[in-house]
Short mmCIF file of C-alpha atoms and ligand atoms in Angstrom, two decimals:
data_model
loop_
_atom_site.label_atom_id
_atom_site.label_comp_id
_atom_site.label_asym_id
_atom_site.label_seq_id
_atom_site.Cartn_x
_atom_site.Cartn_y
_atom_site.Cartn_z
CA MET A 922 11.38 8.06 -18.35
CA SER A 923 10.77 7.88 -22.07
CA ASP A 924 7.36 7.47 -23.62
CA HIS A 925 6.55 4.12 -25.15
CA PRO A 926 4.39 4.30 -28.26
CA LEU A 927 1.16 2.34 -28.33
CA ASP A 928 1.21 0.32 -31.53
CA PRO A 929 -2.15 -0.46 -33.14
CA ALA A 930 -1.86 -4.19 -32.47
CA THR A 931 -1.34 -3.61 -28.73
CA ALA A 932 -4.16 -1.06 -28.59
CA ASP A 933 -6.44 -3.59 -30.26
CA LEU A 934 -5.31 -6.37 -27.94
CA ILE A 935 -5.97 -4.23 -24.85
CA ARG A 936 -9.52 -3.63 -26.04
CA ARG A 937 -10.16 -7.26 -26.84
CA MET A 938 -8.59 -8.96 -23.85
CA PRO A 939 -11.01 -10.13 -21.17
CA LYS A 940 -10.39 -8.05 -18.06
CA ALA A 941 -10.88 -8.32 -14.33
CA GLU A 942 -11.12 -5.08 -12.35
CA ILE A 943 -11.11 -5.56 -8.59
CA HIS A 944 -10.57 -2.05 -7.20
CA LEU A 945 -13.49 0.15 -8.22
CA HIS A 946 -15.67 2.47 -6.14
CA LEU A 947 -19.37 2.98 -6.81
CA ASP A 948 -19.49 6.57 -5.50
CA GLY A 949 -16.46 7.54 -7.59
CA SER A 950 -17.99 6.18 -10.76
CA LEU A 951 -21.36 7.90 -11.03
CA ARG A 952 -22.31 8.75 -14.63
CA PRO A 953 -22.22 12.55 -15.02
CA GLY A 954 -25.58 12.47 -16.81
CA THR A 955 -27.17 10.55 -13.97
CA ALA A 956 -25.58 12.87 -11.41
CA LEU A 957 -26.99 15.88 -13.24
CA GLU A 958 -30.47 14.37 -13.37
CA LEU A 959 -30.38 13.49 -9.66
CA ALA A 960 -28.93 16.88 -8.71
CA ARG A 961 -31.73 18.65 -10.59
CA GLN A 962 -34.33 16.55 -8.76
CA GLU A 963 -32.76 17.49 -5.43
CA GLY A 964 -32.19 21.15 -6.32
CA LEU A 965 -28.44 20.63 -5.99
CA ASP A 966 -27.45 21.21 -9.62
CA GLU A 967 -26.34 24.85 -9.16
CA GLY A 968 -27.35 25.52 -12.76
CA LEU A 969 -24.64 23.18 -14.06
CA ASP A 970 -24.85 21.70 -17.56
CA LEU A 971 -23.51 18.23 -18.36
CA THR A 972 -19.95 19.36 -19.10
CA ALA A 973 -19.81 21.44 -15.95
CA MET A 974 -21.18 18.53 -13.91
CA GLN A 975 -18.50 16.26 -15.37
CA ASP A 976 -15.84 18.79 -14.31
CA ARG A 977 -17.42 19.09 -10.90
CA LEU A 978 -17.32 15.31 -10.32
CA GLN A 979 -13.74 14.95 -11.47
CA ALA A 980 -10.95 15.50 -8.94
CA PRO A 981 -7.99 17.66 -9.98
CA GLU A 982 -5.31 15.78 -11.95
CA ARG A 983 -3.04 16.32 -9.00
CA CYS A 984 -4.40 17.13 -5.54
CA ALA A 985 -2.30 18.35 -2.63
CA ASP A 986 -3.04 15.14 -0.77
CA GLN A 987 -5.54 12.33 -0.18
CA ALA A 988 -7.80 14.63 1.84
CA GLU A 989 -8.28 16.93 -1.16
CA LEU A 990 -8.99 13.96 -3.42
CA LEU A 991 -11.67 12.72 -1.00
CA GLN A 992 -13.55 16.03 -1.37
CA ALA A 993 -14.56 14.94 -4.89
CA PHE A 994 -16.81 12.28 -3.36
CA ALA A 995 -18.98 14.70 -1.39
CA LEU A 996 -21.51 15.50 -4.13
CA PRO A 997 -21.96 11.96 -5.48
CA ILE A 998 -22.48 10.64 -1.95
CA ARG A 999 -25.03 13.37 -1.28
CA LEU A 1000 -26.94 12.29 -4.38
CA MET A 1001 -26.90 8.60 -3.43
CA GLN A 1002 -29.17 8.52 -0.37
CA GLU A 1003 -32.17 6.56 -1.65
CA ALA A 1004 -32.48 2.84 -2.31
CA SER A 1005 -33.79 3.49 -5.83
CA VAL A 1006 -30.76 5.64 -6.64
CA LEU A 1007 -28.27 3.12 -5.25
CA GLU A 1008 -29.92 0.38 -7.28
CA ARG A 1009 -29.83 2.49 -10.45
CA VAL A 1010 -26.23 3.65 -10.22
CA ALA A 1011 -24.99 0.17 -9.31
CA GLY A 1012 -26.63 -1.23 -12.44
CA GLU A 1013 -25.25 1.58 -14.59
CA LEU A 1014 -21.72 1.00 -13.33
CA VAL A 1015 -21.89 -2.66 -14.35
CA GLU A 1016 -23.04 -1.58 -17.82
CA ASP A 1017 -20.13 0.88 -17.97
CA VAL A 1018 -17.44 -1.62 -16.99
CA ALA A 1019 -18.78 -3.99 -19.63
CA THR A 1020 -17.76 -1.43 -22.28
CA ASP A 1021 -14.11 -1.98 -21.27
CA GLY A 1022 -14.32 -5.68 -22.03
CA THR A 1023 -14.37 -6.38 -18.30
CA VAL A 1024 -15.78 -9.82 -17.55
CA TYR A 1025 -15.25 -9.80 -13.78
CA ALA A 1026 -15.63 -6.78 -11.51
CA GLU A 1027 -15.55 -6.16 -7.80
CA ILE A 1028 -17.44 -3.02 -6.90
CA ARG A 1029 -17.08 -1.47 -3.46
CA TRP A 1030 -18.89 1.21 -1.54
CA ALA A 1031 -19.35 2.42 2.03
CA PRO A 1032 -22.93 1.55 3.07
CA ALA A 1033 -22.70 3.83 6.13
CA LEU A 1034 -22.38 6.91 3.89
CA HIS A 1035 -25.84 6.39 2.41
CA LEU A 1036 -28.07 6.61 5.48
CA GLY A 1037 -28.77 10.34 5.22
CA HIS A 1038 -32.45 10.05 4.31
CA GLY A 1039 -33.10 7.44 6.97
CA LEU A 1040 -32.26 4.46 4.77
CA PRO A 1041 -31.54 1.43 6.98
CA LEU A 1042 -28.10 -0.12 6.47
CA ASP A 1043 -29.48 -3.44 5.25
CA GLU A 1044 -31.85 -1.83 2.76
CA GLY A 1045 -29.05 0.24 1.25
CA ILE A 1046 -26.92 -2.87 0.84
CA GLY A 1047 -29.87 -4.73 -0.63
CA ALA A 1048 -30.38 -1.97 -3.20
CA VAL A 1049 -26.77 -2.17 -4.43
CA VAL A 1050 -27.04 -5.97 -4.55
CA ARG A 1051 -30.19 -5.72 -6.71
CA GLY A 1052 -28.68 -3.09 -9.00
CA THR A 1053 -25.49 -5.04 -9.66
CA ALA A 1054 -27.46 -8.24 -10.20
CA ALA A 1055 -29.56 -6.47 -12.84
CA GLY A 1056 -26.43 -5.06 -14.48
CA ALA A 1057 -24.80 -8.47 -14.42
CA ALA A 1058 -27.85 -10.10 -15.98
CA ALA A 1059 -27.95 -7.47 -18.74
CA THR A 1060 -24.24 -7.62 -19.61
CA GLY A 1061 -22.92 -11.02 -18.58
CA VAL A 1062 -20.27 -9.41 -16.36
CA VAL A 1063 -19.69 -11.40 -13.17
CA VAL A 1064 -19.84 -8.94 -10.26
CA ARG A 1065 -18.99 -9.32 -6.60
CA LEU A 1066 -19.29 -6.60 -3.96
CA ILE A 1067 -17.05 -5.29 -1.18
CA ALA A 1068 -18.50 -3.37 1.77
CA VAL A 1069 -16.25 -0.54 2.87
CA ALA A 1070 -15.99 0.69 6.46
CA LEU A 1071 -14.43 4.10 7.04
CA ARG A 1072 -11.40 5.00 9.11
CA SER A 1073 -13.14 8.21 10.25
CA HIS A 1074 -16.25 6.43 11.53
CA PRO A 1075 -16.61 5.05 15.06
CA PRO A 1076 -15.39 1.43 15.31
CA LEU A 1077 -18.91 0.43 16.33
CA MET A 1078 -20.23 1.60 12.95
CA SER A 1079 -17.57 -0.50 11.21
CA GLU A 1080 -18.80 -3.50 13.19
CA ARG A 1081 -22.37 -2.81 12.12
CA VAL A 1082 -21.25 -2.61 8.49
CA ALA A 1083 -19.37 -5.90 8.82
CA GLN A 1084 -22.40 -7.60 10.35
CA ALA A 1085 -24.84 -6.21 7.80
CA ALA A 1086 -22.52 -7.10 4.92
CA SER A 1087 -22.24 -10.66 6.22
CA ARG A 1088 -25.97 -11.12 5.75
CA TYR A 1089 -25.48 -10.62 1.98
CA LEU A 1090 -22.59 -13.05 1.56
CA ASP A 1091 -24.71 -15.50 -0.43
CA GLN A 1092 -25.92 -12.67 -2.67
CA GLY A 1093 -22.49 -11.73 -3.97
CA LEU A 1094 -21.15 -9.47 -1.23
CA THR A 1095 -17.92 -11.29 -0.50
CA GLY A 1096 -15.40 -8.74 0.81
CA PHE A 1097 -14.79 -6.20 3.58
CA ASP A 1098 -12.55 -3.14 3.30
CA LEU A 1099 -11.48 -0.13 5.36
CA ALA A 1100 -10.92 3.16 3.51
CA GLY A 1101 -10.93 6.91 3.98
CA ASP A 1102 -8.75 9.54 5.63
CA GLU A 1103 -5.44 7.95 6.57
CA ALA A 1104 -3.73 11.05 7.97
CA GLY A 1105 -6.46 11.61 10.55
CA HIS A 1106 -6.95 7.92 11.31
CA PRO A 1107 -3.76 6.00 10.56
CA ASP A 1108 -4.33 2.88 12.70
CA VAL A 1109 -6.35 0.01 11.19
CA LEU A 1110 -6.37 -1.69 14.58
CA ASP A 1111 -8.98 0.83 15.75
CA HIS A 1112 -11.37 -1.29 13.66
CA VAL A 1113 -9.93 -4.70 14.45
CA ARG A 1114 -13.20 -6.04 15.87
CA ALA A 1115 -15.01 -5.23 12.62
CA PHE A 1116 -12.31 -7.09 10.68
CA ASP A 1117 -12.67 -10.07 13.04
CA LEU A 1118 -16.45 -10.12 12.60
CA ALA A 1119 -16.16 -9.91 8.82
CA ARG A 1120 -13.55 -12.66 8.66
CA GLN A 1121 -15.50 -14.95 10.97
CA ALA A 1122 -18.58 -14.49 8.79
CA GLY A 1123 -16.64 -15.57 5.70
CA LEU A 1124 -15.90 -12.22 4.06
CA ALA A 1125 -12.46 -11.75 2.50
CA ILE A 1126 -10.39 -8.87 3.86
CA THR A 1127 -8.78 -5.94 2.09
CA VAL A 1128 -7.60 -2.53 3.38
CA HIS A 1129 -6.94 0.81 1.73
CA ALA A 1130 -3.44 1.91 2.66
CA GLY A 1131 -0.62 4.06 1.40
CA GLU A 1132 -2.48 7.04 -0.07
CA TRP A 1133 -0.83 8.92 2.78
CA GLY A 1134 2.02 8.11 5.13
CA GLY A 1135 4.32 6.15 2.85
CA ALA A 1136 5.53 2.58 3.28
CA GLY A 1137 5.01 2.66 7.05
CA GLN A 1138 1.31 3.10 6.50
CA VAL A 1139 1.20 0.08 4.17
CA ALA A 1140 3.09 -2.01 6.74
CA ARG A 1141 0.62 -0.93 9.44
CA ALA A 1142 -2.29 -2.31 7.36
CA LEU A 1143 -0.79 -5.80 7.57
CA ALA A 1144 -1.80 -5.87 11.26
CA VAL A 1145 -5.27 -7.09 10.24
CA SER A 1146 -3.87 -9.74 7.86
CA PRO A 1147 -5.54 -8.57 4.62
CA SER A 1148 -5.29 -10.86 1.62
CA ARG A 1149 -5.14 -7.75 -0.58
CA ILE A 1150 -4.27 -4.09 -0.07
CA ALA A 1151 -6.00 -1.36 -2.04
CA HIS A 1152 -3.11 0.83 -3.32
CA GLY A 1153 -0.02 0.23 -1.18
CA ALA A 1154 2.25 1.66 -3.90
CA PRO A 1155 4.76 3.24 -1.43
CA ALA A 1156 5.75 -0.29 -0.36
CA ILE A 1157 8.40 -0.06 -3.09
CA ASN A 1158 10.46 2.17 -0.77
CA ASP A 1159 10.89 -0.49 1.91
CA ASP A 1160 12.74 -3.68 0.91
CA SER A 1161 11.69 -5.62 4.00
CA LEU A 1162 8.05 -4.71 3.38
CA VAL A 1163 8.37 -5.85 -0.24
CA ASP A 1164 9.65 -9.18 1.07
CA ARG A 1165 6.76 -9.44 3.54
CA LEU A 1166 4.22 -8.83 0.76
CA ILE A 1167 5.84 -11.46 -1.45
CA ASP A 1168 6.22 -14.01 1.35
CA GLY A 1169 2.65 -13.44 2.56
CA GLY A 1170 1.19 -13.42 -0.95
CA VAL A 1171 -0.49 -10.07 -0.25
CA THR A 1172 -1.70 -8.50 -3.50
CA LEU A 1173 -1.57 -4.75 -4.12
CA ASP A 1174 -4.58 -3.55 -6.15
CA LEU A 1175 -2.91 -0.58 -7.83
CA CYS A 1176 -4.47 2.43 -9.54
CA PRO A 1177 -1.74 4.65 -11.03
CA THR A 1178 -3.95 7.50 -12.28
CA SER A 1179 -5.72 7.79 -8.94
CA ASN A 1180 -2.39 7.75 -7.09
CA VAL A 1181 -1.22 10.74 -9.15
CA GLN A 1182 -4.41 12.53 -8.16
CA ALA A 1183 -3.80 11.72 -4.49
CA GLY A 1184 -0.39 13.32 -4.83
CA ILE A 1185 1.66 10.26 -3.87
CA VAL A 1186 3.49 9.99 -7.20
CA GLU A 1187 4.54 12.80 -9.53
CA ASP A 1188 2.98 11.24 -12.64
CA VAL A 1189 2.07 7.81 -14.00
CA ALA A 1190 5.60 7.42 -15.40
CA HIS A 1191 6.91 7.45 -11.82
CA HIS A 1192 4.38 4.95 -10.47
CA PRO A 1193 5.98 1.80 -9.01
CA LEU A 1194 3.46 -0.61 -10.64
CA ARG A 1195 6.03 -2.17 -12.96
CA ARG A 1196 8.88 -2.14 -10.43
CA LEU A 1197 6.70 -3.90 -7.86
CA PHE A 1198 5.63 -6.46 -10.48
CA GLN A 1199 9.23 -7.11 -11.51
CA ARG A 1200 10.28 -7.53 -7.87
CA GLY A 1201 7.67 -10.27 -7.59
CA VAL A 1202 5.01 -8.45 -5.56
CA PRO A 1203 1.54 -9.66 -6.60
CA VAL A 1204 -0.17 -6.68 -8.26
CA THR A 1205 -3.35 -5.92 -10.19
CA LEU A 1206 -4.37 -2.85 -12.20
CA SER A 1207 -7.63 -0.92 -11.77
CA THR A 1208 -9.07 2.57 -12.20
CA ASP A 1209 -10.28 3.14 -8.59
CA ASP A 1210 -12.90 5.66 -9.80
CA ARG A 1211 -14.16 6.00 -13.36
CA THR A 1212 -15.67 9.46 -12.89
CA VAL A 1213 -13.53 11.05 -10.17
CA SER A 1214 -10.46 10.04 -12.20
CA ASP A 1215 -12.15 10.48 -15.63
CA MET A 1216 -10.73 7.08 -16.53
CA THR A 1217 -11.69 3.78 -18.12
CA LEU A 1218 -9.91 0.48 -17.56
CA VAL A 1219 -8.85 0.40 -21.23
CA ARG A 1220 -7.21 3.82 -20.85
CA GLU A 1221 -5.57 2.81 -17.57
CA TYR A 1222 -4.06 -0.22 -19.35
CA GLU A 1223 -2.95 2.00 -22.25
CA ARG A 1224 -1.26 4.40 -19.82
CA ALA A 1225 0.58 1.50 -18.19
CA VAL A 1226 1.98 0.65 -21.62
CA THR A 1227 2.77 4.14 -22.87
CA GLN A 1228 4.02 5.73 -19.66
CA LEU A 1229 5.46 2.81 -17.72
CA GLY A 1230 6.57 0.52 -20.53
CA VAL A 1231 4.47 -2.38 -19.24
CA THR A 1232 4.43 -5.09 -21.93
CA PRO A 1233 1.22 -6.81 -23.10
CA ALA A 1234 2.44 -10.03 -21.48
CA GLU A 1235 2.98 -8.24 -18.15
CA LEU A 1236 -0.44 -6.58 -18.39
CA TRP A 1237 -1.99 -9.95 -19.02
CA ALA A 1238 -0.22 -11.46 -16.01
CA MET A 1239 -1.60 -8.68 -13.78
CA ASP A 1240 -5.07 -9.09 -15.30
CA ARG A 1241 -5.09 -12.86 -14.82
CA HIS A 1242 -3.75 -12.45 -11.29
CA ALA A 1243 -6.80 -10.33 -10.43
CA LEU A 1244 -8.97 -13.41 -11.06
CA ARG A 1245 -6.67 -15.60 -8.99
CA VAL A 1246 -7.10 -13.31 -5.95
CA ALA A 1247 -10.70 -12.27 -6.63
CA PHE A 1248 -13.02 -12.63 -3.68
CA LEU A 1249 -14.53 -15.84 -5.08
CA HIS A 1250 -13.26 -17.93 -2.16
CA HIS A 1251 -16.66 -19.60 -1.75
CA GLU A 1252 -17.02 -20.17 -5.51
CA GLU A 1253 -13.85 -21.89 -6.67
CA SER A 1254 -15.59 -23.61 -9.58
CA LEU A 1255 -16.67 -20.20 -10.92
CA ARG A 1256 -13.10 -18.91 -10.54
CA ALA A 1257 -11.83 -21.95 -12.43
CA ARG A 1258 -14.32 -21.33 -15.26
CA LEU A 1259 -13.28 -17.68 -15.56
CA LEU A 1260 -9.57 -18.57 -15.51
CA ASP A 1261 -10.18 -21.18 -18.17
CA ALA A 1262 -11.87 -18.59 -20.40
CA PHE A 1263 -8.88 -16.26 -19.88
CA ASP A 1264 -6.44 -19.04 -20.76
CA ARG A 1265 -8.36 -19.96 -23.88
CA PHE A 1266 -8.17 -16.31 -25.01
CA ALA A 1267 -4.44 -16.12 -24.31
CA ALA A 1268 -3.76 -19.35 -26.19
CA GLY A 1269 -4.64 -17.56 -29.42
CA GLU A 1270 -2.53 -14.46 -28.67
CA PRO A 1271 1.26 -14.93 -28.96
CA ALA A 1272 1.86 -11.43 -27.50
CA LEU A 1273 0.45 -12.57 -24.16
CA ALA A 1274 2.92 -15.39 -23.56
CA GLY A 1275 5.65 -15.11 -20.93
CA GLY A 1276 4.19 -12.44 -18.68
CA SER A 1277 3.95 -14.35 -15.45
ZN1 ZN B 888 -9.85 2.77 -3.69
#
C-alpha cells in the first residue's frame, strides 16, 4: 500500500479538531518521568535514567503476541499501588490528553490490579475518580471512567469490581469492560454474572476482544451483548460477523498502532480500520496506551492518514462517532452539547464535510 503524504493543511486540521478518545488505559499511559520518580522511591528504578525508563515502559514495536505486549504493563502496575499514586497519575493523564486537543476522554483501568499494598477496591476507585476530576477541572476535558475486569481473574473478583464500580456511577464511572489474556481465557461467558451486575447497575458494557484468536474471538465477545468492543479488528475476515456488527450497531474502538504491537497486523498500512469503516461498521480511533505504544492521539490520526489513506472527512466521522457512542447514557444533554460543539467546529471546515 502506498504512502499518503500529510499535507500541512491536514496536519494543522488534525491538531485543531476537537477529539474524543474512548479507548485509553491508565496503566499504559504513565508518564515516564513520573514512573522514574515512583520507581526511585520504591527502589525499583534499577539505576535507569529517564530515557532508559521510557524504553523500559514501551512495548516492542511488534511483539510475538498479545501475551508479550501485556508484559509491558508489569512495571507500571507495580508502581501504582497507593491511592495517592493512582490519584496523581489519573490527573496527569487527563492533562496529557488535553495536549492532543481531546475534549472528551474515557479512561479505563483494572481496579483489582492495584490492591497490592492492601488498598481496598473502593478506595482505589475513589482515588482515580478524584484524580480525573482534578485533571478535568484543570483542563476542561470531559472525562468518564471504565472499570476493567480481567479474563485471568476469578469470576468472583470480576463481580466485586462490577459492584464496586457501580457505586461510583454518579461520579463519572459509567462503563464496565473485560480485558487481558485472551489465549488463556477465551470465553467471556466465564464472567457473565459480572456483566449482568454491571448492566443492572446502569454501567455500559464493552469487551476487549480480537487481540488473539481472530474473528471467532470477536464473535464470542458478542455473547455478553456489548455496545462496543475494544479492538475487534479481525472481524474484517468474517462477512457474517461484519453484518452482525452493523446490524447490532456494535462499535469497534480501534487502535492500529497497538494492534501492530500485539502482532495481529503486519503494520499500520495493513490495519482494517478503513476497510471496516467503508463496509459500514461503526468504528472509532484511539491510542490504547500513550506510553506503552509511545503514541499520542494526534500521531495516531496522522498515521491513519499517511499509512491507511484515511481522509480528513473520514477521520472526522470516526471522531464524531466516538461521542455518539460515548458512555454518557445517563447524560444525554451533555452528549448533545458536546456534539453541538463538534458540529459548530466542522461547519467552518470544508475538508470535514461528507465523511459520514
Ligand atoms: Zn485496550
